[in-house]
Short mmCIF file of C-alpha atoms in Angstrom, two decimals:
data_model
loop_
_atom_site.label_atom_id
_atom_site.label_comp_id
_atom_site.label_asym_id
_atom_site.label_seq_id
_atom_site.Cartn_x
_atom_site.Cartn_y
_atom_site.Cartn_z
CA MET A 217 91.81 -107.90 41.28
CA SER A 218 92.48 -110.91 39.11
CA SER A 219 90.02 -113.61 40.11
CA SER A 220 92.42 -116.41 39.25
CA ASN A 221 94.89 -115.02 41.81
CA VAL A 222 92.50 -114.96 44.77
CA ARG A 223 93.70 -117.59 47.22
CA VAL A 224 92.53 -117.56 50.83
CA ARG A 225 93.01 -119.96 53.70
CA PHE A 226 91.31 -121.01 56.90
CA ALA A 227 94.07 -122.08 59.26
CA PRO A 228 92.71 -123.45 62.56
CA SER A 229 94.76 -125.09 65.28
CA PRO A 230 93.55 -128.57 66.34
CA THR A 231 93.41 -127.61 70.01
CA GLY A 232 89.72 -128.32 70.66
CA PRO A 233 86.26 -128.03 69.09
CA LEU A 234 85.74 -125.44 66.36
CA HIS A 235 83.96 -122.43 67.89
CA MET A 236 81.23 -120.78 65.81
CA GLY A 237 83.53 -117.76 65.53
CA GLY A 238 86.00 -120.01 63.73
CA VAL A 239 83.24 -121.29 61.47
CA ARG A 240 82.35 -117.69 60.59
CA THR A 241 86.01 -117.04 59.67
CA ALA A 242 85.93 -120.12 57.44
CA LEU A 243 82.61 -119.00 55.94
CA TYR A 244 83.84 -115.50 55.07
CA ASN A 245 86.97 -116.96 53.48
CA TYR A 246 84.80 -119.39 51.51
CA LEU A 247 82.38 -116.67 50.36
CA PHE A 248 85.19 -114.32 49.36
CA ALA A 249 86.98 -117.03 47.39
CA LYS A 250 83.83 -118.23 45.60
CA HIS A 251 82.72 -114.64 44.85
CA HIS A 252 86.01 -114.07 43.03
CA ASN A 253 86.22 -117.55 41.47
CA GLY A 254 89.27 -118.11 43.64
CA THR A 255 90.59 -120.91 45.84
CA PHE A 256 89.64 -121.69 49.46
CA ILE A 257 92.32 -123.61 51.35
CA LEU A 258 92.25 -125.43 54.68
CA ARG A 259 95.57 -125.57 56.50
CA ILE A 260 95.96 -127.24 59.89
CA GLU A 261 98.39 -125.30 62.08
CA ASP A 262 99.50 -127.85 64.64
CA THR A 263 102.90 -126.49 65.67
CA ASP A 264 101.71 -126.13 69.27
CA GLN A 265 102.06 -129.79 70.21
CA GLU A 266 101.41 -129.15 73.92
CA ARG A 267 97.84 -128.08 73.15
CA PHE A 268 97.24 -130.60 70.36
CA VAL A 269 93.98 -132.54 70.78
CA PRO A 270 93.59 -135.92 69.03
CA GLY A 271 90.45 -135.96 66.91
CA ALA A 272 90.22 -132.17 66.61
CA GLN A 273 91.29 -132.15 62.97
CA ASP A 274 88.59 -134.68 62.05
CA TYR A 275 86.10 -132.57 63.99
CA ILE A 276 87.07 -129.49 61.96
CA MET A 277 86.65 -131.35 58.67
CA GLU A 278 83.27 -132.79 59.67
CA SER A 279 82.07 -129.36 60.80
CA LEU A 280 82.97 -127.71 57.50
CA GLN A 281 81.36 -130.57 55.60
CA TRP A 282 78.09 -130.22 57.55
CA CYS A 283 78.11 -126.47 56.93
CA GLY A 284 78.60 -127.03 53.20
CA ILE A 285 81.76 -124.91 52.97
CA MET A 286 84.39 -127.49 52.08
CA PRO A 287 87.80 -126.19 50.92
CA THR A 288 89.24 -126.56 47.44
CA GLU A 289 92.64 -127.62 48.79
CA GLY A 290 93.55 -129.17 52.11
CA PRO A 291 94.23 -132.34 54.09
CA GLY A 292 92.62 -135.34 52.43
CA ILE A 293 91.63 -133.16 49.48
CA GLY A 294 94.98 -132.48 47.89
CA GLY A 295 96.45 -129.59 45.94
CA GLU A 296 99.78 -128.59 44.49
CA TYR A 297 100.91 -126.59 47.53
CA GLY A 298 100.72 -129.33 50.17
CA PRO A 299 101.22 -130.82 52.57
CA TYR A 300 98.51 -128.81 54.31
CA ILE A 301 99.33 -129.88 57.88
CA GLN A 302 102.16 -127.85 59.40
CA SER A 303 103.66 -130.76 61.35
CA GLU A 304 104.27 -132.40 57.96
CA ARG A 305 106.15 -129.30 56.76
CA MET A 306 108.66 -128.99 59.61
CA ASP A 307 111.77 -129.27 57.44
CA LEU A 308 110.74 -126.10 55.60
CA TYR A 309 110.97 -123.52 58.34
CA LYS A 310 114.49 -123.53 59.81
CA PRO A 311 116.22 -122.43 56.59
CA TYR A 312 113.97 -119.38 56.50
CA ALA A 313 114.81 -118.54 60.13
CA LEU A 314 118.52 -118.84 59.33
CA GLN A 315 118.02 -116.63 56.28
CA LEU A 316 116.66 -113.90 58.56
CA ILE A 317 119.74 -114.17 60.78
CA GLU A 318 122.02 -113.98 57.76
CA ASN A 319 120.21 -110.81 56.62
CA ASP A 320 120.44 -109.25 60.11
CA LYS A 321 116.65 -109.41 60.58
CA ALA A 322 116.78 -111.96 63.42
CA TYR A 323 119.26 -113.25 66.00
CA TYR A 324 120.10 -116.17 68.28
CA ALA A 325 119.08 -115.76 71.93
CA PHE A 326 120.66 -118.08 74.51
CA ASP A 327 118.88 -116.82 77.65
CA THR A 328 117.39 -119.65 79.70
CA PRO A 329 113.77 -119.49 80.87
CA GLU A 330 115.06 -119.17 84.45
CA GLU A 331 117.25 -116.21 83.53
CA LEU A 332 114.39 -114.46 81.79
CA ASP A 333 112.09 -115.08 84.75
CA ALA A 334 114.71 -113.47 87.03
CA VAL A 335 114.91 -110.42 84.74
CA ARG A 336 111.13 -110.08 84.71
CA GLU A 337 110.96 -110.32 88.49
CA GLN A 338 113.68 -107.70 88.86
CA ALA A 339 111.84 -105.38 86.46
CA LYS A 340 108.60 -105.92 88.38
CA ASN A 341 110.32 -104.96 91.65
CA MET A 342 111.53 -101.80 89.93
CA GLY A 343 107.97 -100.84 88.96
CA MET A 344 108.06 -102.20 85.39
CA PRO A 345 105.53 -105.09 85.38
CA ASN A 346 105.27 -105.38 81.57
CA TRP A 347 108.91 -106.13 80.75
CA GLN A 348 109.63 -107.13 77.17
CA TYR A 349 112.55 -108.60 75.28
CA ASN A 350 112.94 -105.74 72.79
CA SER A 351 115.29 -103.38 71.01
CA VAL A 352 116.33 -101.79 74.32
CA THR A 353 116.52 -104.73 76.74
CA ARG A 354 118.22 -107.12 74.31
CA THR A 355 121.45 -105.13 74.63
CA ASN A 356 121.87 -106.50 78.18
CA LEU A 357 120.93 -110.11 77.45
CA LYS A 358 122.66 -113.22 76.08
CA ASN A 359 122.20 -113.17 72.33
CA SER A 360 124.18 -113.04 69.12
CA LEU A 361 123.88 -109.24 69.06
CA THR A 362 125.73 -108.84 72.37
CA LEU A 363 128.02 -111.87 72.57
CA PRO A 364 131.29 -112.06 70.62
CA ALA A 365 131.06 -113.98 67.34
CA ASP A 366 133.38 -116.72 68.54
CA GLU A 367 131.28 -117.15 71.68
CA VAL A 368 128.14 -117.51 69.58
CA LYS A 369 129.88 -120.06 67.35
CA ARG A 370 131.11 -122.02 70.38
CA ARG A 371 127.62 -122.13 71.92
CA LEU A 372 126.06 -123.32 68.68
CA GLU A 373 128.68 -126.01 68.14
CA ALA A 374 128.32 -127.15 71.77
CA GLY A 375 124.61 -127.64 71.27
CA ASP A 376 123.53 -124.93 73.71
CA LYS A 377 119.79 -124.32 73.59
CA PHE A 378 118.69 -121.20 71.76
CA VAL A 379 115.69 -119.51 70.22
CA ILE A 380 115.67 -117.28 67.17
CA ARG A 381 114.07 -113.88 67.76
CA MET A 382 112.92 -111.19 65.36
CA LYS A 383 115.25 -108.17 65.41
CA MET A 384 112.59 -105.51 65.77
CA PRO A 385 113.75 -102.16 64.33
CA ARG A 386 113.83 -99.17 66.66
CA ASN A 387 111.21 -96.43 66.42
CA GLU A 388 109.75 -97.20 63.01
CA ASP A 389 106.10 -96.94 62.01
CA VAL A 390 104.60 -100.07 60.48
CA ARG A 391 101.72 -99.18 58.18
CA PHE A 392 99.25 -101.40 56.37
CA GLU A 393 95.75 -101.02 55.02
CA ASP A 394 93.21 -103.44 56.45
CA ILE A 395 90.26 -104.03 54.11
CA ILE A 396 87.81 -103.78 57.03
CA ARG A 397 89.56 -101.35 59.39
CA GLY A 398 91.37 -99.00 57.04
CA TRP A 399 94.91 -97.84 57.74
CA VAL A 400 96.64 -99.33 60.77
CA VAL A 401 99.82 -97.72 62.12
CA VAL A 402 101.94 -99.22 64.91
CA ASN A 403 105.35 -97.99 66.13
CA THR A 404 107.96 -100.71 66.59
CA ASN A 405 108.88 -99.31 70.02
CA ASN A 406 105.60 -100.92 71.17
CA LEU A 407 106.59 -104.34 69.82
CA ASP A 408 108.83 -107.01 71.35
CA ASP A 409 111.37 -109.27 69.67
CA LYS A 410 109.03 -112.22 69.11
CA VAL A 411 110.42 -115.76 69.10
CA LEU A 412 110.30 -117.15 65.57
CA PHE A 413 112.02 -120.48 66.14
CA LYS A 414 111.82 -122.37 69.44
CA SER A 415 114.48 -124.27 71.37
CA ASP A 416 112.72 -127.55 70.55
CA GLY A 417 113.48 -127.04 66.87
CA LEU A 418 109.93 -126.07 65.92
CA PRO A 419 108.79 -122.76 64.42
CA THR A 420 106.37 -120.51 66.24
CA TYR A 421 103.03 -119.62 64.70
CA HIS A 422 104.42 -116.33 63.37
CA LEU A 423 107.20 -117.80 61.24
CA ALA A 424 105.31 -120.88 60.03
CA ASN A 425 102.26 -118.79 59.20
CA ILE A 426 104.18 -116.31 57.05
CA VAL A 427 106.26 -118.95 55.25
CA ASP A 428 103.21 -121.10 54.50
CA ASP A 429 101.11 -118.17 53.30
CA HIS A 430 103.93 -117.15 50.95
CA LEU A 431 104.57 -120.65 49.61
CA MET A 432 100.83 -121.29 49.15
CA LYS A 433 100.48 -117.94 47.31
CA ILE A 434 97.83 -116.60 49.70
CA SER A 435 96.46 -113.33 48.33
CA HIS A 436 94.19 -112.31 51.22
CA VAL A 437 94.44 -113.13 54.91
CA ILE A 438 90.94 -113.03 56.40
CA ARG A 439 91.11 -113.82 60.11
CA GLY A 440 89.79 -112.84 63.53
CA GLU A 441 90.38 -109.54 65.28
CA GLU A 442 92.50 -111.29 67.91
CA TRP A 443 95.30 -111.52 65.32
CA LEU A 444 95.38 -107.78 64.65
CA PRO A 445 98.18 -107.15 67.23
CA SER A 446 100.33 -109.71 65.36
CA ALA A 447 99.82 -108.08 61.97
CA PRO A 448 102.68 -105.51 62.28
CA LEU A 449 105.16 -108.33 63.02
CA HIS A 450 103.85 -110.24 60.02
CA ILE A 451 104.22 -107.19 57.78
CA LEU A 452 107.83 -106.78 58.97
CA LEU A 453 108.52 -110.45 58.27
CA TYR A 454 107.27 -110.09 54.71
CA GLN A 455 109.54 -107.08 54.31
CA ALA A 456 112.48 -108.94 55.87
CA PHE A 457 112.10 -111.76 53.34
CA GLY A 458 111.55 -109.34 50.46
CA TRP A 459 108.12 -110.82 49.73
CA ASP A 460 104.89 -109.05 48.81
CA ALA A 461 102.45 -109.19 51.72
CA PRO A 462 98.89 -110.36 51.18
CA GLN A 463 95.98 -108.04 51.87
CA PHE A 464 94.68 -108.28 55.42
CA ALA A 465 91.12 -108.23 56.74
CA HIS A 466 90.55 -108.64 60.49
CA LEU A 467 87.01 -109.74 61.37
CA PRO A 468 85.10 -108.38 64.38
CA LEU A 469 84.62 -110.45 67.51
CA LEU A 470 81.47 -112.45 68.19
CA LEU A 471 80.04 -111.01 71.39
CA ARG A 472 77.75 -112.31 74.12
CA PRO A 473 74.03 -111.52 73.72
CA ASP A 474 74.42 -108.57 76.12
CA GLY A 475 77.42 -107.31 74.14
CA ASN A 476 79.78 -107.53 77.11
CA GLY A 477 82.74 -109.64 76.07
CA LYS A 478 83.60 -112.41 73.66
CA LEU A 479 81.11 -115.25 73.20
CA SER A 480 82.31 -118.41 74.95
CA LYS A 481 81.21 -121.96 75.65
CA ARG A 482 80.43 -120.88 79.18
CA ASP A 483 77.92 -118.33 77.86
CA GLY A 484 76.22 -121.02 75.79
CA ASP A 485 76.05 -123.41 78.74
CA ARG A 486 74.67 -120.67 80.98
CA LEU A 487 72.07 -119.31 78.56
CA GLY A 488 71.13 -122.58 76.84
CA PHE A 489 72.42 -122.37 73.27
CA PRO A 490 75.27 -124.10 71.39
CA VAL A 491 78.48 -122.30 70.38
CA PHE A 492 79.85 -125.15 68.25
CA PRO A 493 78.66 -126.38 64.83
CA ILE A 494 78.39 -130.06 65.78
CA SER A 495 78.48 -132.06 69.01
CA GLY A 496 81.45 -134.13 70.04
CA ASN A 497 83.80 -135.47 72.68
CA LEU A 498 87.43 -134.35 72.81
CA LYS A 499 90.16 -134.68 75.42
CA ASP A 500 91.20 -131.54 77.30
CA PRO A 501 95.02 -131.40 76.94
CA LYS A 502 95.38 -129.68 80.33
CA THR A 503 93.30 -132.06 82.46
CA GLY A 504 93.39 -135.16 80.28
CA ASN A 505 89.63 -135.49 80.74
CA MET A 506 87.16 -136.10 77.93
CA GLU A 507 84.87 -133.12 77.48
CA SER A 508 81.48 -133.23 75.78
CA PHE A 509 79.93 -130.28 73.97
CA THR A 510 76.69 -129.68 72.11
CA GLY A 511 76.47 -128.45 68.53
CA TYR A 512 73.87 -126.83 66.30
CA ARG A 513 73.47 -129.97 64.20
CA GLU A 514 72.48 -132.15 67.16
CA SER A 515 70.30 -129.35 68.56
CA GLY A 516 68.11 -129.67 65.48
CA TYR A 517 69.29 -126.72 63.38
CA LEU A 518 69.40 -126.99 59.61
CA HIS A 519 72.89 -126.29 58.29
CA ASN A 520 71.71 -123.60 55.86
CA ALA A 521 69.89 -121.75 58.67
CA PHE A 522 73.06 -121.86 60.77
CA ILE A 523 75.17 -120.53 57.88
CA ASN A 524 72.67 -117.77 57.04
CA MET A 525 72.61 -116.65 60.68
CA LEU A 526 76.40 -116.76 60.94
CA ALA A 527 76.90 -114.68 57.79
CA PHE A 528 74.91 -111.84 59.35
CA LEU A 529 77.10 -111.75 62.47
CA GLY A 530 79.35 -108.97 61.26
CA TRP A 531 78.22 -108.57 57.63
CA ASN A 532 75.13 -107.11 55.99
CA PRO A 533 74.14 -106.98 52.32
CA GLY A 534 73.05 -103.33 52.40
CA THR A 535 69.42 -104.32 51.74
CA THR A 536 66.49 -105.52 53.84
CA GLN A 537 66.86 -109.10 52.57
CA GLU A 538 67.73 -111.53 55.36
CA ILE A 539 67.19 -115.00 53.90
CA PHE A 540 70.07 -116.01 51.65
CA SER A 541 70.98 -119.35 50.16
CA LEU A 542 74.69 -120.14 50.13
CA ASP A 543 74.86 -119.27 46.42
CA GLN A 544 73.14 -115.95 47.13
CA LEU A 545 75.62 -115.23 49.93
CA VAL A 546 78.48 -115.90 47.52
CA GLU A 547 76.96 -113.47 45.04
CA ALA A 548 76.32 -110.70 47.59
CA PHE A 549 79.37 -111.00 49.84
CA SER A 550 82.06 -108.35 50.09
CA LEU A 551 84.58 -107.63 52.83
CA GLU A 552 83.81 -103.92 52.54
CA ARG A 553 80.40 -104.58 54.11
CA VAL A 554 81.90 -106.34 57.14
CA SER A 555 81.64 -104.19 60.27
CA LYS A 556 84.57 -103.16 62.48
CA ALA A 557 82.40 -103.40 65.60
CA GLY A 558 81.83 -106.64 67.47
CA ALA A 559 78.71 -108.59 66.50
CA LYS A 560 76.26 -109.50 69.27
CA PHE A 561 74.93 -113.05 69.07
CA ASP A 562 71.14 -113.23 69.31
CA PRO A 563 69.76 -116.70 70.21
CA ASP A 564 66.19 -115.64 69.35
CA LYS A 565 67.21 -114.40 65.90
CA THR A 566 69.02 -117.70 65.38
CA LYS A 567 65.76 -119.55 66.05
CA TRP A 568 63.97 -117.20 63.65
CA PHE A 569 66.37 -118.19 60.86
CA GLN A 570 65.74 -121.83 61.73
CA GLN A 571 61.96 -121.34 61.53
CA GLN A 572 62.21 -119.70 58.11
CA TYR A 573 64.32 -122.52 56.71
CA LEU A 574 62.15 -125.23 58.24
CA LYS A 575 59.03 -123.72 56.66
CA ALA A 576 60.80 -123.48 53.30
CA THR A 577 61.95 -127.11 53.38
CA SER A 578 59.86 -129.48 51.26
CA ASP A 579 57.39 -131.77 53.01
CA ALA A 580 59.14 -134.81 51.54
CA ASP A 581 62.54 -133.76 52.91
CA LEU A 582 61.06 -132.98 56.32
CA ALA A 583 59.41 -136.40 56.32
CA GLN A 584 62.79 -138.08 55.90
CA MET A 585 64.26 -135.98 58.71
CA LEU A 586 61.34 -136.88 60.96
CA LYS A 587 61.66 -140.57 60.16
CA SER A 588 65.34 -140.47 61.09
CA GLN A 589 64.43 -139.16 64.55
CA PHE A 590 61.28 -141.16 65.29
CA ASN A 591 60.21 -144.71 64.59
CA LEU A 592 57.05 -144.05 62.59
CA ALA A 593 55.02 -146.77 60.90
CA GLU A 594 53.16 -144.41 58.55
CA SER A 595 53.99 -144.19 54.85
CA ASP A 596 56.33 -141.50 53.51
CA GLU A 597 53.37 -139.80 51.89
CA LYS A 598 51.43 -139.73 55.14
CA ILE A 599 54.40 -138.36 57.10
CA ALA A 600 54.91 -135.69 54.43
CA GLN A 601 51.26 -134.65 54.88
CA PHE A 602 51.85 -134.51 58.62
CA CYS A 603 54.86 -132.25 58.09
CA HIS A 604 52.83 -129.99 55.82
CA LEU A 605 50.30 -129.49 58.61
CA MET A 606 52.80 -128.91 61.41
CA LYS A 607 55.81 -127.09 59.98
CA GLU A 608 54.27 -123.60 60.11
CA ARG A 609 54.19 -123.83 63.90
CA ALA A 610 57.52 -125.57 64.43
CA THR A 611 61.07 -124.34 64.98
CA PHE A 612 62.79 -127.72 64.87
CA VAL A 613 61.86 -131.00 63.18
CA LYS A 614 61.26 -132.61 66.57
CA ASP A 615 58.75 -129.86 67.44
CA MET A 616 56.38 -131.18 64.80
CA MET A 617 56.19 -134.46 66.66
CA THR A 618 56.03 -132.83 70.08
CA GLU A 619 53.28 -130.42 69.08
CA GLY A 620 51.44 -132.66 66.67
CA SER A 621 51.66 -136.13 68.18
CA TYR A 622 47.85 -136.17 68.24
CA LEU A 623 47.96 -136.58 64.46
CA ILE A 624 49.78 -139.88 64.94
CA PHE A 625 48.32 -141.08 68.23
CA LYS A 626 44.79 -140.74 69.61
CA PRO A 627 44.58 -138.23 72.47
CA GLU A 628 44.80 -139.71 75.97
CA SER A 629 43.83 -136.47 77.66
CA TYR A 630 42.08 -133.22 76.79
CA ASP A 631 43.36 -129.67 77.24
CA GLU A 632 42.08 -128.65 80.67
CA GLN A 633 41.86 -124.94 79.90
CA THR A 634 39.73 -125.54 76.80
CA VAL A 635 37.50 -128.01 78.64
CA SER A 636 36.99 -125.55 81.50
CA LYS A 637 36.31 -122.62 79.24
CA LYS A 638 34.41 -124.15 76.32
CA TRP A 639 32.82 -127.45 77.30
CA LYS A 640 29.26 -126.77 78.54
CA PRO A 641 26.43 -129.14 79.53
CA GLU A 642 24.91 -128.75 76.08
CA SER A 643 28.24 -129.30 74.24
CA GLY A 644 27.81 -133.07 74.02
CA ALA A 645 24.49 -132.79 72.19
CA LEU A 646 25.88 -130.11 69.85
CA MET A 647 28.94 -132.20 68.97
CA THR A 648 26.79 -135.30 68.44
CA GLU A 649 24.73 -133.33 65.95
CA TRP A 650 27.86 -132.06 64.19
CA LYS A 651 29.22 -135.59 64.09
CA SER A 652 26.12 -136.74 62.27
CA LYS A 653 26.75 -134.10 59.59
CA LEU A 654 30.28 -135.45 59.15
CA GLU A 655 28.99 -139.02 58.91
CA ALA A 656 26.78 -137.97 55.99
CA LEU A 657 29.66 -136.56 53.94
CA ALA A 658 30.47 -138.55 50.81
CA SER A 659 33.81 -136.78 50.38
CA PHE A 660 36.03 -136.03 53.36
CA ASP A 661 38.61 -133.64 51.89
CA ALA A 662 39.33 -130.37 53.69
CA GLY A 663 37.08 -128.32 51.41
CA SER A 664 34.09 -130.63 51.94
CA VAL A 665 34.52 -130.62 55.73
CA GLU A 666 34.84 -126.82 55.78
CA GLY A 667 31.73 -126.43 53.61
CA ALA A 668 29.70 -128.70 55.89
CA PHE A 669 31.00 -126.81 58.93
CA LYS A 670 29.91 -123.42 57.58
CA ALA A 671 26.48 -124.82 56.71
CA PHE A 672 26.16 -126.24 60.22
CA LEU A 673 27.01 -122.87 61.79
CA GLU A 674 24.43 -121.14 59.61
CA GLU A 675 21.80 -123.76 60.41
CA LYS A 676 22.41 -123.43 64.15
CA SER A 677 22.96 -119.62 64.05
CA LEU A 678 26.24 -120.09 65.88
CA GLY A 679 29.64 -118.43 65.66
CA ILE A 680 32.89 -120.27 64.89
CA GLY A 681 34.01 -120.03 68.52
CA ALA A 682 31.00 -121.97 69.72
CA VAL A 683 31.81 -125.08 67.66
CA LEU A 684 35.37 -125.19 66.30
CA PRO A 685 37.22 -125.38 69.67
CA LEU A 686 34.95 -128.26 70.73
CA PHE A 687 35.55 -130.08 67.44
CA ARG A 688 39.32 -129.61 67.87
CA LEU A 689 39.17 -130.77 71.49
CA LEU A 690 37.38 -134.04 70.66
CA VAL A 691 39.60 -134.91 67.69
CA THR A 692 43.03 -133.77 68.92
CA GLY A 693 42.73 -133.21 72.67
CA ALA A 694 44.47 -129.84 72.10
CA GLY A 695 43.28 -126.27 72.40
CA THR A 696 45.14 -124.91 69.39
CA GLY A 697 46.72 -126.20 66.19
CA PRO A 698 46.59 -126.16 62.40
CA SER A 699 43.38 -125.97 60.37
CA MET A 700 40.83 -128.44 61.74
CA PHE A 701 39.52 -129.07 58.26
CA GLU A 702 42.97 -130.14 57.08
CA ILE A 703 43.42 -132.22 60.25
CA ALA A 704 40.10 -133.97 59.61
CA ALA A 705 41.07 -134.70 56.01
CA TYR A 706 44.48 -135.95 57.12
CA LEU A 707 43.01 -138.34 59.71
CA GLY A 708 40.23 -139.53 57.43
CA LYS A 709 36.55 -139.95 58.10
CA ASP A 710 36.63 -143.15 60.17
CA GLU A 711 39.46 -142.01 62.46
CA CYS A 712 37.91 -138.58 62.92
CA LEU A 713 34.51 -140.01 63.88
CA ASN A 714 36.06 -142.63 66.19
CA ARG A 715 37.97 -139.93 68.03
CA MET A 716 34.83 -137.86 68.40
CA ASN A 717 33.01 -140.86 69.86
CA ASP A 718 35.85 -141.47 72.35
CA GLY A 719 35.89 -137.80 73.35
CA LEU A 720 32.14 -137.65 73.80
CA ALA A 721 32.27 -140.74 75.99
CA LYS A 722 34.96 -139.19 78.22
CA LEU A 723 33.68 -135.61 78.38
CA GLY A 724 29.96 -136.41 78.41
#
């Protein structure tokens, strides 16, 4: 494979928010292109104007930008094969449809929707519920294959409405090798004469998709499994035009956590996890109502954790390594290691990826993230120290504040379970004695506090459990948390002693 010839495209329709399955398709295209030093293209396929959603294209672009997988060519980016929005390419498609008719690969069909509905109903009454417009039934319908040539000419000149349909050959095997699924063979007797050009003068997805892929020199079509049934038609279209077909790779479905069915927004709403990369508000074209949806970004996920998780939904590197930077994913990725089977989404594993990336993020970067979410008066250095203490126990940035607010604010209450279990009548005197040891320290770094603590235990012949929980309770109000010696050093001597005095006054 010549790297310079690798050109792939992500071609979403702007009909709503970009599902995480769509993001995975974009990601695999991106990784494949970058692995081969090729080109990753974004093309907006907006030929279905009835389902078009204003703002959806901007949402797609923002989602890819947040994920860090921006295309090389596309809307607003440029490239020599544009425009990259199908509605801006409408003048291109009809000549190709007419070329197919001229080469006896397609035909005009003048049947009205009402007439076709009547034929379907008649077939249903005769016990044939799955009627198709195909190589058999077309012989009894109104099209340029059955009507006299002068009748066809008259209808066209009169402006009669028509569609252009693919002339599917009879009883031929269509064969192609899918990179993921191996050889696929479909007999044309199982295929209908798909509409390629609609009565409104617009191409269908099938024609526009093939023409655009050819003109944009697409070498590999990497798309979802739902397009596999359309692949034989697309192969036949390439053959009808006399063009070389790209290589195909059909990705497995993303499945619900229980494995039963395709992952949907409803599943996310029901089980409490997002299925979209970023949050937004878009109008439902059916109801006209604005619909809100939650994304991973607004739920607190780091984009690299989201991408790492998504890469593993259908692909594995063949090793035990699970944490990959985007550059490492580019290096390791191959379509041959993508599974045929559907990939079950695991919300808990997604949180695990998030935890790993949060812990690996620098304290300084976490401090900036925390500041953007909370109005904190502390210095950047102090907030970074706070993050260092809390990030090992956190999943999301906000968790550090939720779990460690006692490092910012004095405790107003004290963990009831710890008080009930650990605070004894003699605890006040013991903690007063320990406080006096802390008061005598010249240095209050974590090592000095820990050294004094160990000496105090030895002096009193006590175990850690007899003193440390009480110390933590007085200073933080909590029963668990990071190292108390690091907490003490973070708070400083005066704050630590003041908190102990307040706690002793309240607990006695």
